[in-house]
Structures are given as C-alpha cells and as structure tokens.
PDB file of C-alpha atoms in Angstrom:
ATOM      1  CA  MET G   1      29.455  80.769  87.028  1.00 84.00           C
ATOM      2  CA  THR G   2      26.019  81.628  88.442  1.00 86.00           C
ATOM      3  CA  LEU G   3      27.517  84.585  90.415  1.00 84.00           C
ATOM      4  CA  VAL G   4      29.351  85.930  87.376  1.00 86.00           C
ATOM      5  CA  SER G   5      26.506  85.622  84.934  1.00 87.00           C
ATOM      6  CA  ALA G   6      24.221  87.559  87.280  1.00 89.00           C
ATOM      7  CA  HIS G   7      26.084  90.665  86.221  1.00 89.00           C
ATOM      8  CA  SER G   8      25.771  90.113  82.531  1.00 93.00           C
ATOM      9  CA  GLU G   9      23.497  93.168  81.933  1.00 94.00           C
ATOM     10  CA  ARG G  10      26.524  95.386  82.757  1.00 95.00           C
ATOM     11  CA  TRP G  11      29.190  93.631  80.724  1.00 96.00           C
ATOM     12  CA  ARG G  12      30.874  95.402  77.888  1.00 96.00           C
ATOM     13  CA  ARG G  13      33.788  92.941  77.688  1.00 95.00           C
ATOM     14  CA  PHE G  14      33.673  89.379  79.033  1.00 96.00           C
ATOM     15  CA  SER G  15      36.713  87.067  78.683  1.00 94.00           C
ATOM     16  CA  LEU G  16      36.872  83.587  80.331  1.00 94.00           C
ATOM     17  CA  ILE G  17      39.510  80.915  80.259  1.00 92.00           C
ATOM     18  CA  THR G  18      38.485  77.703  81.984  1.00 93.00           C
ATOM     19  CA  ASP G  19      38.634  73.943  81.756  1.00 92.00           C
ATOM     20  CA  HIS G  20      36.229  71.455  80.112  1.00 90.00           C
ATOM     21  CA  ASP G  21      34.559  70.644  83.420  1.00 91.00           C
ATOM     22  CA  HIS G  22      32.802  73.962  83.353  1.00 93.00           C
ATOM     23  CA  LEU G  23      31.267  73.709  79.857  1.00 93.00           C
ATOM     24  CA  ILE G  24      27.796  72.662  80.996  1.00 94.00           C
ATOM     25  CA  ALA G  25      27.721  75.416  83.550  1.00 94.00           C
ATOM     26  CA  ILE G  26      28.638  77.948  80.916  1.00 95.00           C
ATOM     27  CA  GLN G  27      25.945  76.766  78.548  1.00 95.00           C
ATOM     28  CA  THR G  28      23.344  76.788  81.335  1.00 94.00           C
ATOM     29  CA  CYS G  29      24.227  80.160  82.934  1.00 93.00           C
ATOM     30  CA  LEU G  30      24.746  82.099  79.716  1.00 96.00           C
ATOM     31  CA  ARG G  31      21.945  80.742  77.813  1.00 95.00           C
ATOM     32  CA  ASP G  32      19.311  83.251  78.821  1.00 94.00           C
ATOM     33  CA  SER G  33      21.625  85.928  80.318  1.00 94.00           C
ATOM     34  CA  PRO G  34      20.800  89.356  79.068  1.00 94.00           C
ATOM     35  CA  ALA G  35      23.768  91.133  77.440  1.00 96.00           C
ATOM     36  CA  PRO G  36      22.500  94.445  75.982  1.00 96.00           C
ATOM     37  CA  LEU G  37      25.871  96.152  76.327  1.00 97.00           C
ATOM     38  CA  LEU G  38      28.260  93.342  75.556  1.00 97.00           C
ATOM     39  CA  GLU G  39      30.753  94.299  72.846  1.00 97.00           C
ATOM     40  CA  HIS G  40      33.654  91.823  73.307  1.00 96.00           C
ATOM     41  CA  LEU G  41      33.302  88.074  74.126  1.00 97.00           C
ATOM     42  CA  SER G  42      36.164  85.652  74.454  1.00 95.00           C
ATOM     43  CA  LEU G  43      35.665  82.081  75.588  1.00 96.00           C
ATOM     44  CA  LEU G  44      38.500  79.639  75.788  1.00 94.00           C
ATOM     45  CA  ILE G  45      37.319  76.269  77.233  1.00 93.00           C
ATOM     46  CA  GLY G  46      39.869  73.482  77.586  1.00 90.00           C
ATOM     47  CA  ILE G  47      39.724  70.093  75.867  1.00 84.00           C
ATOM     48  CA  PRO G  48      39.224  66.960  78.007  1.00 77.00           C
ATOM     49  CA  GLN G  49      42.607  65.639  79.020  1.00 70.00           C
ATOM     50  CA  GLU G  50      41.702  62.120  78.112  1.00 62.00           C
ATOM     51  CA  TYR G  51      40.688  63.038  74.552  1.00 58.00           C
ATOM     52  CA  ASN G  52      42.664  60.940  72.151  1.00 59.00           C
ATOM     53  CA  SER G  53      39.883  59.500  69.803  1.00 64.00           C
ATOM     54  CA  PRO G  54      39.933  59.787  65.999  1.00 69.00           C
ATOM     55  CA  ARG G  55      38.855  63.086  64.574  1.00 77.00           C
ATOM     56  CA  THR G  56      35.298  63.910  65.463  1.00 83.00           C
ATOM     57  CA  LYS G  57      32.919  66.160  63.550  1.00 86.00           C
ATOM     58  CA  TYR G  58      31.760  69.441  65.190  1.00 87.00           C
ATOM     59  CA  PRO G  59      28.197  69.094  66.387  1.00 84.00           C
ATOM     60  CA  GLY G  60      25.552  70.228  63.896  1.00 80.00           C
ATOM     61  CA  ASP G  61      23.335  71.936  66.488  1.00 86.00           C
ATOM     62  CA  CYS G  62      25.175  74.254  68.816  1.00 90.00           C
ATOM     63  CA  PRO G  63      23.543  75.652  72.005  1.00 93.00           C
ATOM     64  CA  VAL G  64      22.938  79.338  71.896  1.00 96.00           C
ATOM     65  CA  ILE G  65      24.198  81.674  74.622  1.00 97.00           C
ATOM     66  CA  PHE G  66      22.692  85.135  75.234  1.00 97.00           C
ATOM     67  CA  ALA G  67      19.489  83.910  73.506  1.00 95.00           C
ATOM     68  CA  ARG G  68      17.774  87.120  74.419  1.00 93.00           C
ATOM     69  CA  GLY G  69      20.134  88.914  72.056  1.00 94.00           C
ATOM     70  CA  ALA G  70      23.464  90.787  72.212  1.00 96.00           C
ATOM     71  CA  PRO G  71      22.896  93.714  69.823  1.00 97.00           C
ATOM     72  CA  SER G  72      26.285  95.391  70.631  1.00 98.00           C
ATOM     73  CA  LEU G  73      28.426  92.341  70.253  1.00 98.00           C
ATOM     74  CA  ARG G  74      31.187  93.043  67.696  1.00 97.00           C
ATOM     75  CA  PHE G  75      34.094  90.878  68.730  1.00 97.00           C
ATOM     76  CA  ALA G  76      33.723  87.129  69.476  1.00 97.00           C
ATOM     77  CA  ARG G  77      36.338  84.498  70.101  1.00 96.00           C
ATOM     78  CA  LEU G  78      35.551  80.848  70.520  1.00 96.00           C
ATOM     79  CA  GLY G  79      38.484  78.718  71.443  1.00 93.00           C
ATOM     80  CA  GLY G  80      38.921  74.961  72.334  1.00 91.00           C
ATOM     81  CA  SER G  81      35.713  73.346  73.342  1.00 91.00           C
ATOM     82  CA  ALA G  82      33.770  76.608  73.039  1.00 94.00           C
ATOM     83  CA  LEU G  83      33.823  76.180  69.272  1.00 93.00           C
ATOM     84  CA  GLY G  84      30.987  73.822  68.477  1.00 91.00           C
ATOM     85  CA  ASN G  85      29.524  73.910  71.904  1.00 93.00           C
ATOM     86  CA  VAL G  86      28.377  77.453  72.351  1.00 96.00           C
ATOM     87  CA  VAL G  87      27.458  80.213  69.942  1.00 96.00           C
ATOM     88  CA  PRO G  88      26.478  83.792  70.629  1.00 97.00           C
ATOM     89  CA  PRO G  89      24.163  85.929  68.467  1.00 96.00           C
ATOM     90  CA  THR G  90      26.234  86.648  65.376  1.00 96.00           C
ATOM     91  CA  GLY G  91      24.305  89.246  63.394  1.00 95.00           C
ATOM     92  CA  ALA G  92      26.391  92.211  64.471  1.00 97.00           C
ATOM     93  CA  ILE G  93      29.785  90.530  64.900  1.00 98.00           C
ATOM     94  CA  SER G  94      32.540  92.231  62.797  1.00 98.00           C
ATOM     95  CA  THR G  95      35.551  90.365  64.270  1.00 97.00           C
ATOM     96  CA  LEU G  96      35.426  86.544  64.732  1.00 98.00           C
ATOM     97  CA  ASP G  97      38.180  84.403  66.016  1.00 96.00           C
ATOM     98  CA  LEU G  98      37.649  80.665  65.669  1.00 95.00           C
ATOM     99  CA  ASP G  99      40.372  78.740  67.498  1.00 92.00           C
ATOM    100  CA  GLY G 100      39.494  75.140  67.265  1.00 87.00           C
ATOM    101  CA  PHE G 101      41.020  71.831  68.331  1.00 83.00           C
ATOM    102  CA  GLU G 102      43.042  69.633  65.910  1.00 78.00           C
ATOM    103  CA  ARG G 103      41.069  66.464  66.734  1.00 79.00           C
ATOM    104  CA  TYR G 104      37.879  68.055  65.496  1.00 86.00           C
ATOM    105  CA  TYR G 105      36.840  68.803  61.960  1.00 88.00           C
ATOM    106  CA  MET G 106      34.151  70.610  60.008  1.00 89.00           C
ATOM    107  CA  GLU G 107      32.431  69.626  56.826  1.00 89.00           C
ATOM    108  CA  PRO G 108      32.681  72.302  54.097  1.00 90.00           C
ATOM    109  CA  SER G 109      28.882  72.832  54.361  1.00 89.00           C
ATOM    110  CA  GLN G 110      29.217  73.428  58.075  1.00 91.00           C
ATOM    111  CA  PHE G 111      31.920  76.002  57.474  1.00 93.00           C
ATOM    112  CA  VAL G 112      29.847  77.882  54.891  1.00 94.00           C
ATOM    113  CA  SER G 113      26.709  77.734  57.006  1.00 93.00           C
ATOM    114  CA  PHE G 114      28.561  79.123  60.072  1.00 93.00           C
ATOM    115  CA  LEU G 115      29.875  82.084  58.122  1.00 96.00           C
ATOM    116  CA  GLU G 116      26.526  82.700  56.483  1.00 95.00           C
ATOM    117  CA  ALA G 117      25.183  83.651  59.905  1.00 95.00           C
ATOM    118  CA  VAL G 118      27.847  86.434  60.320  1.00 97.00           C
ATOM    119  CA  PRO G 119      27.111  88.889  57.570  1.00 95.00           C
ATOM    120  CA  SER G 120      28.970  91.859  59.022  1.00 96.00           C
ATOM    121  CA  LEU G 121      32.442  90.254  59.180  1.00 98.00           C
ATOM    122  CA  VAL G 122      35.438  92.563  58.751  1.00 98.00           C
ATOM    123  CA  ASN G 123      38.103  90.466  60.473  1.00 98.00           C
ATOM    124  CA  LEU G 124      38.192  86.672  60.500  1.00 98.00           C
ATOM    125  CA  SER G 125      40.754  84.373  62.217  1.00 96.00           C
ATOM    126  CA  LEU G 126      40.830  80.566  61.658  1.00 95.00           C
ATOM    127  CA  GLY G 127      43.076  78.590  64.003  1.00 93.00           C
ATOM    128  CA  GLN G 128      43.509  74.804  64.124  1.00 90.00           C
ATOM    129  CA  LEU G 129      40.387  74.615  62.061  1.00 89.00           C
ATOM    130  CA  HIS G 130      40.316  71.418  60.067  1.00 88.00           C
ATOM    131  CA  ILE G 131      37.945  71.325  57.143  1.00 89.00           C
ATOM    132  CA  HIS G 132      37.452  67.878  55.638  1.00 85.00           C
ATOM    133  CA  HIS G 133      37.471  67.296  51.870  1.00 77.00           C
ATOM    134  CA  PRO G 134      34.017  65.903  50.823  1.00 72.00           C
ATOM    135  CA  ARG G 135      34.023  62.164  50.561  1.00 72.00           C
ATOM    136  CA  ASP G 136      32.379  62.433  47.127  1.00 72.00           C
ATOM    137  CA  PRO G 137      34.933  64.086  44.855  1.00 66.00           C
ATOM    138  CA  PHE G 138      32.060  65.350  42.594  1.00 67.00           C
ATOM    139  CA  GLN G 139      30.255  67.027  45.511  1.00 71.00           C
ATOM    140  CA  VAL G 140      30.378  70.752  45.137  1.00 69.00           C
ATOM    141  CA  THR G 141      29.914  72.991  48.107  1.00 80.00           C
ATOM    142  CA  LYS G 142      28.644  76.392  47.362  1.00 87.00           C
ATOM    143  CA  GLN G 143      30.942  79.389  48.008  1.00 92.00           C
ATOM    144  CA  ILE G 144      30.024  82.202  50.369  1.00 95.00           C
ATOM    145  CA  GLU G 145      30.866  85.820  49.677  1.00 97.00           C
ATOM    146  CA  LEU G 146      32.178  87.942  52.542  1.00 98.00           C
ATOM    147  CA  PRO G 147      31.877  91.402  50.955  1.00 98.00           C
ATOM    148  CA  LEU G 148      33.054  93.340  54.017  1.00 98.00           C
ATOM    149  CA  LEU G 149      36.040  91.187  55.076  1.00 98.00           C
ATOM    150  CA  ARG G 150      39.261  93.071  55.114  1.00 98.00           C
ATOM    151  CA  SER G 151      41.561  90.961  57.265  1.00 98.00           C
ATOM    152  CA  LEU G 152      41.948  87.074  57.246  1.00 98.00           C
ATOM    153  CA  ARG G 153      44.250  85.181  59.599  1.00 96.00           C
ATOM    154  CA  ILE G 154      44.908  81.448  59.156  1.00 95.00           C
ATOM    155  CA  CYS G 155      46.913  79.615  61.890  1.00 93.00           C
ATOM    156  CA  GLY G 156      48.169  76.082  62.045  1.00 86.00           C
ATOM    157  CA  PRO G 157      48.378  73.363  62.738  1.00 82.00           C
ATOM    158  CA  CYS G 158      45.573  72.683  60.379  1.00 74.00           C
ATOM    159  CA  THR G 159      44.764  71.364  57.017  1.00 67.00           C
ATOM    160  CA  SER G 160      45.981  73.248  53.934  1.00 69.00           C
ATOM    161  CA  PRO G 161      44.321  76.681  53.780  1.00 86.00           C
ATOM    162  CA  HIS G 162      43.397  75.985  50.251  1.00 89.00           C
ATOM    163  CA  LEU G 163      40.018  74.310  51.003  1.00 88.00           C
ATOM    164  CA  ALA G 164      38.921  77.225  53.348  1.00 91.00           C
ATOM    165  CA  LEU G 165      40.048  79.802  50.833  1.00 94.00           C
ATOM    166  CA  SER G 166      38.392  78.044  47.869  1.00 92.00           C
ATOM    167  CA  LEU G 167      35.032  78.238  49.743  1.00 94.00           C
ATOM    168  CA  LEU G 168      35.271  82.001  50.322  1.00 96.00           C
ATOM    169  CA  LEU G 169      34.711  84.897  47.926  1.00 97.00           C
ATOM    170  CA  LEU G 170      36.697  87.802  49.272  1.00 98.00           C
ATOM    171  CA  PRO G 171      36.414  90.820  46.953  1.00 98.00           C
ATOM    172  CA  GLN G 172      37.667  93.327  49.483  1.00 98.00           C
ATOM    173  CA  LEU G 173      40.234  91.375  51.424  1.00 98.00           C
ATOM    174  CA  GLU G 174      43.299  93.559  52.039  1.00 98.00           C
ATOM    175  CA  SER G 175      45.343  91.702  54.687  1.00 98.00           C
ATOM    176  CA  LEU G 176      46.246  87.995  54.935  1.00 98.00           C
ATOM    177  CA  ILE G 177      48.174  86.651  57.942  1.00 97.00           C
ATOM    178  CA  LEU G 178      49.642  83.100  57.813  1.00 96.00           C
ATOM    179  CA  CYS G 179      50.960  81.478  61.045  1.00 94.00           C
ATOM    180  CA  GLU G 180      52.644  78.165  61.552  1.00 93.00           C
ATOM    181  CA  LEU G 181      51.721  76.705  58.186  1.00 93.00           C
ATOM    182  CA  GLU G 182      53.695  74.322  56.050  1.00 91.00           C
ATOM    183  CA  SER G 183      52.064  74.720  52.752  1.00 92.00           C
ATOM    184  CA  PHE G 184      49.934  77.237  50.733  1.00 93.00           C
ATOM    185  CA  HIS G 185      47.595  77.110  47.906  1.00 92.00           C
ATOM    186  CA  SER G 186      44.884  79.641  47.167  1.00 94.00           C
ATOM    187  CA  PRO G 187      42.789  81.057  44.374  1.00 94.00           C
ATOM    188  CA  VAL G 188      44.038  84.429  43.127  1.00 97.00           C
ATOM    189  CA  LEU G 189      43.342  87.257  45.578  1.00 98.00           C
ATOM    190  CA  PRO G 190      44.205  90.442  43.728  1.00 98.00           C
ATOM    191  CA  SER G 191      42.757  92.808  46.394  1.00 99.00           C
ATOM    192  CA  VAL G 192      45.270  91.604  49.128  1.00 99.00           C
ATOM    193  CA  LYS G 193      48.028  94.285  49.724  1.00 99.00           C
ATOM    194  CA  GLN G 194      49.494  93.112  53.027  1.00 98.00           C
ATOM    195  CA  ILE G 195      50.815  89.736  53.963  1.00 98.00           C
ATOM    196  CA  THR G 196      52.265  88.609  57.196  1.00 97.00           C
ATOM    197  CA  ILE G 197      54.199  85.205  57.263  1.00 96.00           C
ATOM    198  CA  ASP G 198      54.781  84.066  60.910  1.00 94.00           C
ATOM    199  CA  ALA G 199      56.685  80.893  61.813  1.00 92.00           C
ATOM    200  CA  CYS G 200      55.766  79.174  58.567  1.00 93.00           C
ATOM    201  CA  SER G 201      58.135  76.569  57.040  1.00 90.00           C
ATOM    202  CA  PHE G 202      57.424  77.385  53.422  1.00 92.00           C
ATOM    203  CA  ASP G 203      59.565  75.822  50.751  1.00 92.00           C
ATOM    204  CA  GLU G 204      60.142  77.081  47.228  1.00 94.00           C
ATOM    205  CA  ALA G 205      56.790  75.657  45.901  1.00 94.00           C
ATOM    206  CA  ALA G 206      54.740  77.346  48.659  1.00 94.00           C
ATOM    207  CA  ALA G 207      56.577  80.617  48.039  1.00 95.00           C
ATOM    208  CA  THR G 208      55.815  80.403  44.358  1.00 95.00           C
ATOM    209  CA  ASN G 209      52.127  79.775  45.142  1.00 96.00           C
ATOM    210  CA  ILE G 210      52.055  82.825  47.362  1.00 96.00           C
ATOM    211  CA  LEU G 211      53.476  85.078  44.636  1.00 96.00           C
ATOM    212  CA  LEU G 212      51.028  83.782  42.112  1.00 96.00           C
ATOM    213  CA  ALA G 213      47.930  84.020  44.368  1.00 97.00           C
ATOM    214  CA  LEU G 214      48.830  87.399  45.783  1.00 98.00           C
ATOM    215  CA  PRO G 215      50.194  89.501  42.922  1.00 97.00           C
ATOM    216  CA  ASN G 216      49.606  92.955  44.328  1.00 98.00           C
ATOM    217  CA  ILE G 217      51.419  92.913  47.690  1.00 98.00           C
ATOM    218  CA  THR G 218      52.643  96.330  48.959  1.00 99.00           C
ATOM    219  CA  GLU G 219      53.536  95.354  52.488  1.00 98.00           C
ATOM    220  CA  LEU G 220      55.376  92.218  53.672  1.00 98.00           C
ATOM    221  CA  THR G 221      55.992  91.167  57.289  1.00 97.00           C
ATOM    222  CA  MET G 222      57.863  88.048  58.159  1.00 95.00           C
ATOM    223  CA  GLU G 223      60.592  86.210  60.054  1.00 92.00           C
ATOM    224  CA  LEU G 224      63.027  86.175  57.151  1.00 87.00           C
ATOM    225  CA  THR G 225      61.999  83.270  55.039  1.00 87.00           C
ATOM    226  CA  PRO G 226      64.817  82.214  52.494  1.00 90.00           C
ATOM    227  CA  ALA G 227      62.305  80.979  49.903  1.00 92.00           C
ATOM    228  CA  ILE G 228      60.306  84.221  49.939  1.00 93.00           C
ATOM    229  CA  CYS G 229      63.443  86.338  50.017  1.00 93.00           C
ATOM    230  CA  SER G 230      64.792  84.465  47.029  1.00 93.00           C
ATOM    231  CA  MET G 231      61.588  84.753  45.123  1.00 92.00           C
ATOM    232  CA  THR G 232      61.398  88.534  45.571  1.00 95.00           C
ATOM    233  CA  THR G 233      65.032  88.959  44.386  1.00 95.00           C
ATOM    234  CA  ILE G 234      64.967  90.443  40.795  1.00 94.00           C
ATOM    235  CA  PRO G 235      67.592  89.195  38.290  1.00 91.00           C
ATOM    236  CA  VAL G 236      69.024  91.773  35.983  1.00 88.00           C
ATOM    237  CA  ASP G 237      67.428  90.448  32.821  1.00 89.00           C
ATOM    238  CA  MET G 238      63.976  89.814  34.289  1.00 93.00           C
ATOM    239  CA  ALA G 239      61.054  91.177  32.210  1.00 93.00           C
ATOM    240  CA  GLU G 240      58.924  93.795  33.719  1.00 92.00           C
ATOM    241  CA  SER G 241      55.892  91.667  33.436  1.00 91.00           C
ATOM    242  CA  ARG G 242      57.482  88.883  35.555  1.00 93.00           C
ATOM    243  CA  ILE G 243      58.791  91.100  38.435  1.00 95.00           C
ATOM    244  CA  PRO G 244      57.596  89.621  41.785  1.00 96.00           C
ATOM    245  CA  TRP G 245      55.496  92.114  43.821  1.00 97.00           C
ATOM    246  CA  PRO G 246      56.326  95.189  41.752  1.00 97.00           C
ATOM    247  CA  SER G 247      54.534  97.425  44.179  1.00 97.00           C
ATOM    248  CA  LEU G 248      56.258  96.142  47.265  1.00 98.00           C
ATOM    249  CA  HIS G 249      57.385  99.159  49.322  1.00 98.00           C
ATOM    250  CA  THR G 250      57.396  98.181  52.999  1.00 98.00           C
ATOM    251  CA  LEU G 251      59.239  95.217  54.549  1.00 98.00           C
ATOM    252  CA  THR G 252      58.934  94.254  58.219  1.00 98.00           C
ATOM    253  CA  LEU G 253      61.444  91.721  59.618  1.00 97.00           C
ATOM    254  CA  ARG G 254      61.616  89.833  62.851  1.00 95.00           C
ATOM    255  CA  LYS G 255      64.204  87.520  64.479  1.00 93.00           C
ATOM    256  CA  MET G 256      66.768  87.916  61.619  1.00 94.00           C
ATOM    257  CA  GLY G 257      69.913  85.872  62.015  1.00 93.00           C
ATOM    258  CA  ALA G 258      73.439  86.471  60.852  1.00 94.00           C
ATOM    259  CA  ARG G 259      73.056  84.109  57.899  1.00 93.00           C
ATOM    260  CA  ASP G 260      70.179  86.097  56.608  1.00 94.00           C
ATOM    261  CA  VAL G 261      71.902  89.372  56.147  1.00 96.00           C
ATOM    262  CA  ALA G 262      73.620  88.692  52.819  1.00 96.00           C
ATOM    263  CA  ARG G 263      70.463  87.301  51.370  1.00 95.00           C
ATOM    264  CA  LEU G 264      68.534  90.364  52.428  1.00 97.00           C
ATOM    265  CA  ARG G 265      71.070  92.699  51.045  1.00 97.00           C
ATOM    266  CA  ILE G 266      71.075  91.008  47.692  1.00 97.00           C
ATOM    267  CA  MET G 267      67.317  91.188  47.528  1.00 97.00           C
ATOM    268  CA  VAL G 268      67.211  94.860  48.455  1.00 97.00           C
ATOM    269  CA  SER G 269      69.989  95.709  46.000  1.00 97.00           C
ATOM    270  CA  THR G 270      68.286  93.988  43.060  1.00 97.00           C
ATOM    271  CA  ARG G 271      65.024  95.802  43.783  1.00 97.00           C
ATOM    272  CA  ILE G 272      66.793  99.145  43.896  1.00 96.00           C
ATOM    273  CA  ALA G 273      68.541  98.394  40.585  1.00 95.00           C
ATOM    274  CA  SER G 274      65.285  97.539  38.903  1.00 94.00           C
ATOM    275  CA  ASP G 275      63.378 100.617  40.151  1.00 95.00           C
ATOM    276  CA  HIS G 276      61.176  98.588  42.416  1.00 96.00           C
ATOM    277  CA  ALA G 277      63.024  99.537  45.628  1.00 97.00           C
ATOM    278  CA  ILE G 278      61.899  98.764  49.213  1.00 98.00           C
ATOM    279  CA  GLN G 279      61.165 102.235  50.666  1.00 98.00           C
ATOM    280  CA  LYS G 280      60.676 101.356  54.280  1.00 98.00           C
ATOM    281  CA  LEU G 281      62.313  98.619  56.438  1.00 98.00           C
ATOM    282  CA  ARG G 282      60.874  97.924  59.813  1.00 98.00           C
ATOM    283  CA  LEU G 283      62.982  95.899  62.276  1.00 98.00           C
ATOM    284  CA  ASP G 284      62.740  94.369  65.747  1.00 96.00           C
ATOM    285  CA  ARG G 285      65.514  94.590  68.218  1.00 96.00           C
ATOM    286  CA  GLN G 286      67.174  91.330  67.297  1.00 96.00           C
ATOM    287  CA  SER G 287      67.173  92.209  63.534  1.00 97.00           C
ATOM    288  CA  ARG G 288      68.716  95.605  64.264  1.00 97.00           C
ATOM    289  CA  THR G 289      71.417  94.037  66.411  1.00 97.00           C
ATOM    290  CA  THR G 290      72.152  91.538  63.722  1.00 97.00           C
ATOM    291  CA  LEU G 291      72.649  94.301  61.172  1.00 97.00           C
ATOM    292  CA  LYS G 292      74.846  96.303  63.530  1.00 97.00           C
ATOM    293  CA  LYS G 293      77.101  93.267  64.158  1.00 97.00           C
ATOM    294  CA  LYS G 294      77.423  92.713  60.452  1.00 95.00           C
ATOM    295  CA  LEU G 295      78.141  96.465  59.918  1.00 96.00           C
ATOM    296  CA  CYS G 296      75.266  96.758  57.539  1.00 95.00           C
ATOM    297  CA  LEU G 297      72.824  98.920  59.418  1.00 97.00           C
ATOM    298  CA  ASP G 298      74.201 102.220  58.050  1.00 97.00           C
ATOM    299  CA  TRP G 299      74.007 100.815  54.517  1.00 97.00           C
ATOM    300  CA  PHE G 300      70.342 100.086  54.869  1.00 97.00           C
ATOM    301  CA  LYS G 301      69.695 103.556  56.387  1.00 97.00           C
ATOM    302  CA  GLU G 302      71.181 105.129  53.307  1.00 97.00           C
ATOM    303  CA  GLN G 303      68.955 103.072  50.937  1.00 97.00           C
ATOM    304  CA  MET G 304      65.554 103.430  52.715  1.00 98.00           C
ATOM    305  CA  THR G 305      63.621 104.599  55.746  1.00 98.00           C
ATOM    306  CA  LEU G 306      64.256 102.494  58.864  1.00 98.00           C
ATOM    307  CA  GLU G 307      61.751 102.107  61.640  1.00 97.00           C
ATOM    308  CA  ASN G 308      61.811 100.208  64.923  1.00 97.00           C
ATOM    309  CA  CYS G 309      59.146  97.626  65.330  1.00 95.00           C
ATOM    310  CA  ASP G 310      59.769  95.755  68.587  1.00 93.00           C
ATOM    311  CA  GLN G 311      56.242  94.419  69.257  1.00 86.00           C
ATOM    312  CA  PRO G 312      54.226  92.225  66.925  1.00 83.00           C
ATOM    313  CA  ASP G 313      51.260  93.911  65.453  1.00 83.00           C
ATOM    314  CA  ALA G 314      48.012  93.216  67.331  1.00 83.00           C
ATOM    315  CA  TRP G 315      45.124  91.483  65.636  1.00 88.00           C
ATOM    316  CA  PRO G 316      42.888  92.905  64.438  1.00 90.00           C
ATOM    317  CA  ALA G 317      44.576  96.102  63.693  1.00 85.00           C
ATOM    318  CA  GLY G 318      42.955  99.118  65.358  1.00 81.00           C
ATOM    319  CA  LEU G 319      41.149  97.203  68.016  1.00 80.00           C
ATOM    320  CA  GLY G 320      41.412 100.181  70.278  1.00 76.00           C
ATOM    321  CA  TYR G 321      41.919  98.456  73.630  1.00 75.00           C
ATOM    322  CA  ASP G 322      44.035  95.537  75.043  1.00 71.00           C
ATOM    323  CA  ASP G 323      42.662  92.062  74.425  1.00 72.00           C
ATOM    324  CA  PRO G 324      43.504  90.071  77.559  1.00 68.00           C
ATOM    325  CA  HIS G 325      43.780  86.789  75.720  1.00 69.00           C
ATOM    326  CA  TRP G 326      46.022  88.293  73.024  1.00 65.00           C
ATOM    327  CA  LEU G 327      48.269  89.658  75.787  1.00 57.00           C
ATOM    328  CA  MET G 328      48.740  86.106  77.100  1.00 56.00           C
ATOM    329  CA  THR G 329      49.977  84.658  73.884  1.00 54.00           C
TER     330      THR G 329
END
C-alpha cells in the first residue's frame, strides 16, 4: 500500500478491492496522501471472516483519508469495512455509493449527520445499510434536505427503506431504483418519474404502497412483477382520477417468462383502451425470445415502439466511463 499511495498525486481514479487485513495500512497510507486530481474513489474492504457477533453500531468517529483535501473528488464508493472506517473529503462529492454490511447498523442521527457533510449530492446509493429505529418512540430525528439529489438507489438486504426515506427531503428526486427488497413504504415523492424494480419480491401491499408513494411515474423498469403488472392494469369502469400511473409511457422488461406474457398483454391492452397507452417497450434478449415463442412479438410491435435493451443500465446514468467495480457485479 505504501508503494501505491506514493503515486496519489497523479490519481484521477482509484479503485481498490482488498481484505480486512489491509484496513490499517489503508488508513495509515492514505491519511495524508495528496490527491489534487482524484475524481473517482472506490474502496471495497472485506469483512473479517470470523465476524458473527450481534449487530454493531458504526463508529462515531471515522478516520479521514486524503486529509490534505481532494478538491476534484466527485464519485466515492465505500463498501464493506470501508464504510465506517475511512472517509474521504466529501464537500465536492456528487455521487456517493454506501455499500455496508448487514451486521452493522446506523442510528438515524448518524445517517443524517453523514449526509449533511455531502451537500452536493446528485446520486446516492444505499446498500445493506441498516438504520435502527430509535429506542425512544417519541424521539424525533431531524430530516435533512438534499436539494440536488436526482437519483436514489436502495439495495437489500436491509431494513425497510421507509426509515431512510422518512429522514430525507428530496424535492428534486427523479429516479428511484429498488434492488432485492421485500417491502416498501415511503412518504409521497411526487417528483419521481422513473422507477426500477430489480429482483424485489413485492406482494400486493408493497405494490400498492409504490403506486401511492410515486403517483407520477413515466418510466418503469422491472423483471416482470405480477403485483405491479396487476396494479397497473386499468379496468374498464375505473374513474380517471384512480388510474394508476396515468403518465406511464415507457416500460423496460427483463427476464420475462412464458407465464408472464398473458398478464403483460392484458395490462397493455387495458391501457390502450383507456387512452393511457404504453408508447415504448424495451426488452432484453430473453424477453424478446419469450414473446417470439408465444407468437406475440408482432402484436406488440403493432401497438408501440419496441427497442432492444440487452444490458442493464449503469448507475449512475451518464457516468461517462466504465466503473471497474460495477463491471464486476
């Protein structure tokens, strides 16, 4: 690590995956390393193999790295043991990816304080980030406004996203990505236009909560979720004021199976009949093959624009270069 850190003045992107044994060396070698050009930082540090204790609170005081400053740092990912054990200068960061460990937890006040130090956030990802409910049910944690945030990704396994979302004021949030979650509760987020549902086992209650919390969705991406598909189907006699996602115009589907085809066709047909049609359908290879085998692909082509979409969308959108850690997932 000493040899690597000696070149920190020239770094523009620095990505490191290592095991927990190197944590102290990373803290020591990067503490005072100059990083005037650093734009992208990604640290994924393993968890001790013997770790099986009850949930532990993230440390209150976190060692700073690049203490001399990193004025160009815009992208930071802290994964595994990196979260809670190192923190870079955060004043200029616009994309922050916190990928924690399920045996650690944050107090609500810690979560708010952490984000208060990142005033320029545009993209935020929370993975395996447990936030404990206050022990005192009457304790109220102040909310934090993130006025620049446009994209929020929440990945499980973690506690319900409700607590995290209840602590955040997100007046300009446009895109919400949900990965590997089992439930969903949220305050109403009227500014959100795009939602991605990836490997989530949502039931009807969760689907209803999504529709109520996100009333203005225009673009939906998902592995076809029966509950969501059912909820976005429009019965003939439904009042205009109750139509789910009336502005929905783009649907992206992945990994569609044969049993999903009839459900999808019913949903699309009812939206056409109610003048709230899907205008664009984006499909991966598996979904296109499924529709061909069911002799339905031509029907969908007649109803809307079809596009190929074989690769999952990168996060954040518009990064402009390949993120080596994202390519490994």
